[in-house]
PDB file of C-alpha atoms and ligand atoms in Angstrom:
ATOM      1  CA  UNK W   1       0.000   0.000   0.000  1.00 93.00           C
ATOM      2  CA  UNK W   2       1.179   3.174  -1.152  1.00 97.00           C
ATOM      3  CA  UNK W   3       1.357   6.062   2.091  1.00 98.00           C
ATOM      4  CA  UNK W   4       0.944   9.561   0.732  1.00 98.00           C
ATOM      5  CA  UNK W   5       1.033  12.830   2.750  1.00 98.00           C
ATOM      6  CA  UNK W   6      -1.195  15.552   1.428  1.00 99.00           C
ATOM      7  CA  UNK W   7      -0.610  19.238   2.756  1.00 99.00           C
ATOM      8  CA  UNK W   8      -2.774  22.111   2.347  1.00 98.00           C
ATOM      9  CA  UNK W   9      -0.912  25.353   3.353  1.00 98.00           C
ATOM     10  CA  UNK W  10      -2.183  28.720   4.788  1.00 98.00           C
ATOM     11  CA  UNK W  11      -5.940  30.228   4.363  1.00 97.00           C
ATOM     12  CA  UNK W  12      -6.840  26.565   2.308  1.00 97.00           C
ATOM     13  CA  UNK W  13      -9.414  25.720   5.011  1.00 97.00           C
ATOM     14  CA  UNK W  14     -10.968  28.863   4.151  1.00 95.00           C
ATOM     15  CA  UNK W  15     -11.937  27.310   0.198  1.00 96.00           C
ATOM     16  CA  UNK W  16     -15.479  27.875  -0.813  1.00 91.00           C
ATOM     17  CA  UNK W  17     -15.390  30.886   1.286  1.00 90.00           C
ATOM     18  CA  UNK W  18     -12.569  32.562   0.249  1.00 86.00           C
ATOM     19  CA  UNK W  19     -12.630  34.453  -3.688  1.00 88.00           C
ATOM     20  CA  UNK W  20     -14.774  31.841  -4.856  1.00 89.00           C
ATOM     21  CA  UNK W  21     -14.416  34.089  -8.507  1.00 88.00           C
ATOM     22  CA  UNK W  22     -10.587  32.645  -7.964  1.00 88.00           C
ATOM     23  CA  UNK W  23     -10.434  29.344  -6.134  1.00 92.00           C
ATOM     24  CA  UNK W  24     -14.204  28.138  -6.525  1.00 87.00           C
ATOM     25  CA  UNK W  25     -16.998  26.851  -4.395  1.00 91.00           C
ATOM     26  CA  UNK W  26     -15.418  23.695  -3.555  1.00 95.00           C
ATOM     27  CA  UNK W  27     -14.568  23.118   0.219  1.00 97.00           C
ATOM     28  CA  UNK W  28     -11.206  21.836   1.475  1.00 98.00           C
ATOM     29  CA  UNK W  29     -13.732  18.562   2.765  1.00 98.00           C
ATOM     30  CA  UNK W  30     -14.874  17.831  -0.590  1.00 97.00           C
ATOM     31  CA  UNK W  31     -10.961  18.335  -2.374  1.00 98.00           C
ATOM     32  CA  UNK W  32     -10.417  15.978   0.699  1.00 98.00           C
ATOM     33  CA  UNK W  33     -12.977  13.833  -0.401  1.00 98.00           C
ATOM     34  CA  UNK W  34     -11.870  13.693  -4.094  1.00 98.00           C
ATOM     35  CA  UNK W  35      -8.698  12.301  -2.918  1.00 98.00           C
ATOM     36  CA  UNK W  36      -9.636  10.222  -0.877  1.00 98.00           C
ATOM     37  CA  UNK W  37     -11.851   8.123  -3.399  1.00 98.00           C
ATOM     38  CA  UNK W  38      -8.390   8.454  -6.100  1.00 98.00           C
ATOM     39  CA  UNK W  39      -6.720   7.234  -3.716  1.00 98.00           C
ATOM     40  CA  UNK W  40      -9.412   3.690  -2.859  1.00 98.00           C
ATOM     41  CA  UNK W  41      -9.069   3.192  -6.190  1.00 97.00           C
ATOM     42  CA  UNK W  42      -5.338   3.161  -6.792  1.00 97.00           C
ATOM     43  CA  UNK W  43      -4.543   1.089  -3.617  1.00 95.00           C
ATOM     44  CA  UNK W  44      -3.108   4.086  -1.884  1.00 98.00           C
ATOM     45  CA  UNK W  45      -3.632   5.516   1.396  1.00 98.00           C
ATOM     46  CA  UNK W  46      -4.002   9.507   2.343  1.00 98.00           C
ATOM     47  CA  UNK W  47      -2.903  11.228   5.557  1.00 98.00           C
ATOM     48  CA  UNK W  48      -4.143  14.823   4.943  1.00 98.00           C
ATOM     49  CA  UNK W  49      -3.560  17.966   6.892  1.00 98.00           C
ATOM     50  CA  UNK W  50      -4.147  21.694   6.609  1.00 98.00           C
ATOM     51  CA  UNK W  51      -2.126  23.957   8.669  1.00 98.00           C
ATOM     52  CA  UNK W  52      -1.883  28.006   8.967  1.00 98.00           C
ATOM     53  CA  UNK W  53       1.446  27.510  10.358  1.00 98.00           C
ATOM     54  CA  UNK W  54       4.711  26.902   8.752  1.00 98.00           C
ATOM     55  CA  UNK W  55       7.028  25.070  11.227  1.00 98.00           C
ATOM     56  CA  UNK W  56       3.523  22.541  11.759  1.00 98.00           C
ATOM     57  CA  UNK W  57       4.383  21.735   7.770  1.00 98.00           C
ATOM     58  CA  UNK W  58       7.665  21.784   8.307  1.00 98.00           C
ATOM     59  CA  UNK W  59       7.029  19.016  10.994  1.00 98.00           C
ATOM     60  CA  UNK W  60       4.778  16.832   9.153  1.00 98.00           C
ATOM     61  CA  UNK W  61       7.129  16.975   6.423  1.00 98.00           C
ATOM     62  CA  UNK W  62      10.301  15.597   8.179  1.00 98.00           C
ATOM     63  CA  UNK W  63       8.144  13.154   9.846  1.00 98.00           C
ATOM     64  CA  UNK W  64       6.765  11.887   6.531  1.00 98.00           C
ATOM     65  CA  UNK W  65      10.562  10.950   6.385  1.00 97.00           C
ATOM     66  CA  UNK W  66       9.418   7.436   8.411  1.00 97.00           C
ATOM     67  CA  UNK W  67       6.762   6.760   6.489  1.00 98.00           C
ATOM     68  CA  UNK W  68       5.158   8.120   3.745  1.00 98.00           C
ATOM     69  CA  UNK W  69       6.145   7.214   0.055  1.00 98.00           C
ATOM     70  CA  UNK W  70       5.485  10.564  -1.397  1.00 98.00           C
ATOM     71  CA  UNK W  71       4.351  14.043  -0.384  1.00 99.00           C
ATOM     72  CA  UNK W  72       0.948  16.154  -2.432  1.00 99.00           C
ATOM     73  CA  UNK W  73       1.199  19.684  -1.298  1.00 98.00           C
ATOM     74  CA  UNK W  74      -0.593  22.977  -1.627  1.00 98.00           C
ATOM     75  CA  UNK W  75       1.653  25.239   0.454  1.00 98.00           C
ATOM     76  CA  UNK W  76      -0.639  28.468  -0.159  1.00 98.00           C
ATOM     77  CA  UNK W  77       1.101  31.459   0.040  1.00 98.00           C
ATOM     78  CA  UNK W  78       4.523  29.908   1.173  1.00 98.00           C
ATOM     79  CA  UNK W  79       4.695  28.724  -2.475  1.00 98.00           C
ATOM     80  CA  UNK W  80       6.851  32.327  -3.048  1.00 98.00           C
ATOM     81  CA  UNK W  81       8.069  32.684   0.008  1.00 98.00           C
ATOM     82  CA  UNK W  82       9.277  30.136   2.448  1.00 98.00           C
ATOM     83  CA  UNK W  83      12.855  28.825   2.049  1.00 98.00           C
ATOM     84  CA  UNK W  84      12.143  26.332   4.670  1.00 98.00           C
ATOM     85  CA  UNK W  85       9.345  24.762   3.248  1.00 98.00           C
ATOM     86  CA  UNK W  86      11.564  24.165   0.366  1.00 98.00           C
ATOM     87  CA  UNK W  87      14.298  22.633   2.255  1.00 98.00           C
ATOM     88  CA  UNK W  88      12.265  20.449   4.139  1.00 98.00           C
ATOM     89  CA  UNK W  89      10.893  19.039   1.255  1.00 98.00           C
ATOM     90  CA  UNK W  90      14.297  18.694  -0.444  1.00 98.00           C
ATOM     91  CA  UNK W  91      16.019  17.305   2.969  1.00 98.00           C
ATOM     92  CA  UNK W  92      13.503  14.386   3.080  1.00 98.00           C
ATOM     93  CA  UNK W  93      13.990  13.402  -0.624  1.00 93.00           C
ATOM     94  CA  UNK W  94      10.751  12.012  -0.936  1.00 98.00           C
ATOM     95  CA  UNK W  95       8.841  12.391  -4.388  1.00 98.00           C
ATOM     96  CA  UNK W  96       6.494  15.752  -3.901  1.00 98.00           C
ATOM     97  CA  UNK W  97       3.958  17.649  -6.838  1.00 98.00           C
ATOM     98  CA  UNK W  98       2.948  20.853  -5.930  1.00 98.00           C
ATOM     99  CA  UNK W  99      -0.429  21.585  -6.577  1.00 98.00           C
ATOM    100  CA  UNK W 100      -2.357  24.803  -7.397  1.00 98.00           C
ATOM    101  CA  UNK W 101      -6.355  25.332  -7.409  1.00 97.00           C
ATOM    102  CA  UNK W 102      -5.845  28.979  -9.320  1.00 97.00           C
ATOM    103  CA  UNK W 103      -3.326  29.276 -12.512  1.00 97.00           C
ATOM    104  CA  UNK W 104      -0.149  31.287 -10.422  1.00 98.00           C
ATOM    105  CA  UNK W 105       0.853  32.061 -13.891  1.00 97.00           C
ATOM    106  CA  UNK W 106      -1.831  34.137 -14.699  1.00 97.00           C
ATOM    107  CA  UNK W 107      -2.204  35.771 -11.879  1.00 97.00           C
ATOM    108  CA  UNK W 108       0.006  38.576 -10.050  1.00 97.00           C
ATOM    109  CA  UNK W 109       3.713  38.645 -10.622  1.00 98.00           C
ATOM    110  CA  UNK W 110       4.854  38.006  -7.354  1.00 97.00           C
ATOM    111  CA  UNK W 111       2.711  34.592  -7.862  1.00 98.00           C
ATOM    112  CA  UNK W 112       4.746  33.354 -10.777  1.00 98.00           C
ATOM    113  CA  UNK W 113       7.755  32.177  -8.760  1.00 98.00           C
ATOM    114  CA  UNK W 114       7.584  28.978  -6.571  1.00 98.00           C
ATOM    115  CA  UNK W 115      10.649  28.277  -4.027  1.00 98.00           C
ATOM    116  CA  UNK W 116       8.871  24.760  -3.943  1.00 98.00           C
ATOM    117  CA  UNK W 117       8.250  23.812  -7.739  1.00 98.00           C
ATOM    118  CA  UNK W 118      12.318  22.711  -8.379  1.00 98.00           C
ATOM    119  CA  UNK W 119      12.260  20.409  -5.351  1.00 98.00           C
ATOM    120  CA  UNK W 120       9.082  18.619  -6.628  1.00 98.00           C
ATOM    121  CA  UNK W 121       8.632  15.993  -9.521  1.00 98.00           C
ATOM    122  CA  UNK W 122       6.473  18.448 -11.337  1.00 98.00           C
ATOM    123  CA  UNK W 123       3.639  21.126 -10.367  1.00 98.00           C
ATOM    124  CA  UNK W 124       0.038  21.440 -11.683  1.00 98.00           C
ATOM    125  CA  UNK W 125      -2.035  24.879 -11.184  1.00 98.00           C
ATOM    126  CA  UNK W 126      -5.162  26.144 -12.994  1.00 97.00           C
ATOM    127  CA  UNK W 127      -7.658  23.075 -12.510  1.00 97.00           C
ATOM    128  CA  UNK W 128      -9.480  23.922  -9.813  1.00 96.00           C
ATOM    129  CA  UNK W 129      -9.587  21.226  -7.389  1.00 97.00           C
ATOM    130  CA  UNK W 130      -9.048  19.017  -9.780  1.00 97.00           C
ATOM    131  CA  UNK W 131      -5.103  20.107  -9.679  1.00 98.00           C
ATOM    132  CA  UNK W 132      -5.192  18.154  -6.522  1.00 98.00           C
ATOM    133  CA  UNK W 133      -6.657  14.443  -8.245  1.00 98.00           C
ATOM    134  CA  UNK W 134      -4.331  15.124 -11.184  1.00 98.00           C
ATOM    135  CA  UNK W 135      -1.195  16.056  -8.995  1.00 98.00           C
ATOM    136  CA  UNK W 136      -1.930  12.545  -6.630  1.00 98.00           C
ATOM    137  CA  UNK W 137      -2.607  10.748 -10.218  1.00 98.00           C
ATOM    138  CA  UNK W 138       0.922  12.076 -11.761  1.00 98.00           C
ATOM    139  CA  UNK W 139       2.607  11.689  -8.174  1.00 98.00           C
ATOM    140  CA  UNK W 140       1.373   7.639  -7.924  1.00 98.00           C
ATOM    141  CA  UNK W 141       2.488   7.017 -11.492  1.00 98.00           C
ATOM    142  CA  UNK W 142       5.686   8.898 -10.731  1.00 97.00           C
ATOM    143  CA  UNK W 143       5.847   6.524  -7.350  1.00 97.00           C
ATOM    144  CA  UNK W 144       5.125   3.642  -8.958  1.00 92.00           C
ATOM    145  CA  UNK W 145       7.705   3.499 -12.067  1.00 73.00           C
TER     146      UNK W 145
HETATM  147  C1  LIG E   1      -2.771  28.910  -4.297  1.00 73.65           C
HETATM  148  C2  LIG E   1      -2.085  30.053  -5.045  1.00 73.65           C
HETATM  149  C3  LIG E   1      -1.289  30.929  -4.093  1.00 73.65           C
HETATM  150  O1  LIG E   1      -0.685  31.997  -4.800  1.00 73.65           O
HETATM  151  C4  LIG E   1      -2.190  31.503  -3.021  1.00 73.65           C
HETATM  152  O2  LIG E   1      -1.413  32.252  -2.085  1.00 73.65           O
HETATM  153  C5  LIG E   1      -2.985  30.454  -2.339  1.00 73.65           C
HETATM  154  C6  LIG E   1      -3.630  29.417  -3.157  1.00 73.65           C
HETATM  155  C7  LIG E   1      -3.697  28.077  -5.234  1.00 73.65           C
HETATM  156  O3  LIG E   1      -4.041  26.975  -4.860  1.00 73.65           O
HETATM  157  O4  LIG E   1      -4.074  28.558  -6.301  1.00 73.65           O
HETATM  158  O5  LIG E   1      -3.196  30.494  -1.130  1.00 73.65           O
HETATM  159  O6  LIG E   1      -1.780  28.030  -3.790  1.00 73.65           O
END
């Protein structure tokens, strides 16, 4: 059984709330839920966690270090600017795919660079919650070759 860790960084628990024009109606529960049911299917198994709080990713990202075959993450606004998010994810060495509801790209400048994206296996942004089932789809394939 494949053990993934899925992150969701700062202000995510606030999705289907927060600039529903940008991010959509969809709650973090249902994105959650989405997974969840990829995951049945593909003989994998989730733990999920949002946090506000950078060192509390930071945390459950070393700790994934024991256990977890790869690492789905949203880190939010960290994305451009935390360093230690980045090296976290890079000290571990475990396969990560950053994921983005809104397309970063389009969006304001200071958006359009990620500290994260070169320590991850790839990134996917613009799909709505469906970034999320796409990133865990490439992130098992990626796992399993
Ligand atoms: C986001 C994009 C970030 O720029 C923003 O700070 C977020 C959400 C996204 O999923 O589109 O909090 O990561």
């Amino acid at each position: 059984m494949i053990k993934i860790l899925v992150l969701h960084g700062p202000n995510l628990n606030l999705l289907g709330l927060r600039e529903p024009d940008v991010y959509g109606r969809v709650t973090l529960d249902d994105i959650n839920e989405h997974l969840n049911e990829l995951a049945r299917s593909r003989d994998a198994t989730l733990t999920i966690l949002q946090s506000n709080h950078e060192g509390i990713l930071i945390d459950a990202i070393q700790d994934a270090r024991t256990w977890a075959n790869g690492i789905l993450i949203n880190p939010g606004g960290l994305t451009h600017t935390s360093v230690a998010l980045r090296d976290a994810i890079s000290a571990v060495a475990l396969p990560a795919v950053e994921a983005h509801l809104s397309n970063v790209y389009a969006r304001e400048p200071f958006r359009h660079h990620s500290y994260i994206a070169p320590v991850c296996v790839g990134s996917i942004a613009g799909f709505g919650w469906r970034s999320y089932t796409l990133g865990l789809t490439a992130l098992l394939d990626a796992i399993g070759k």
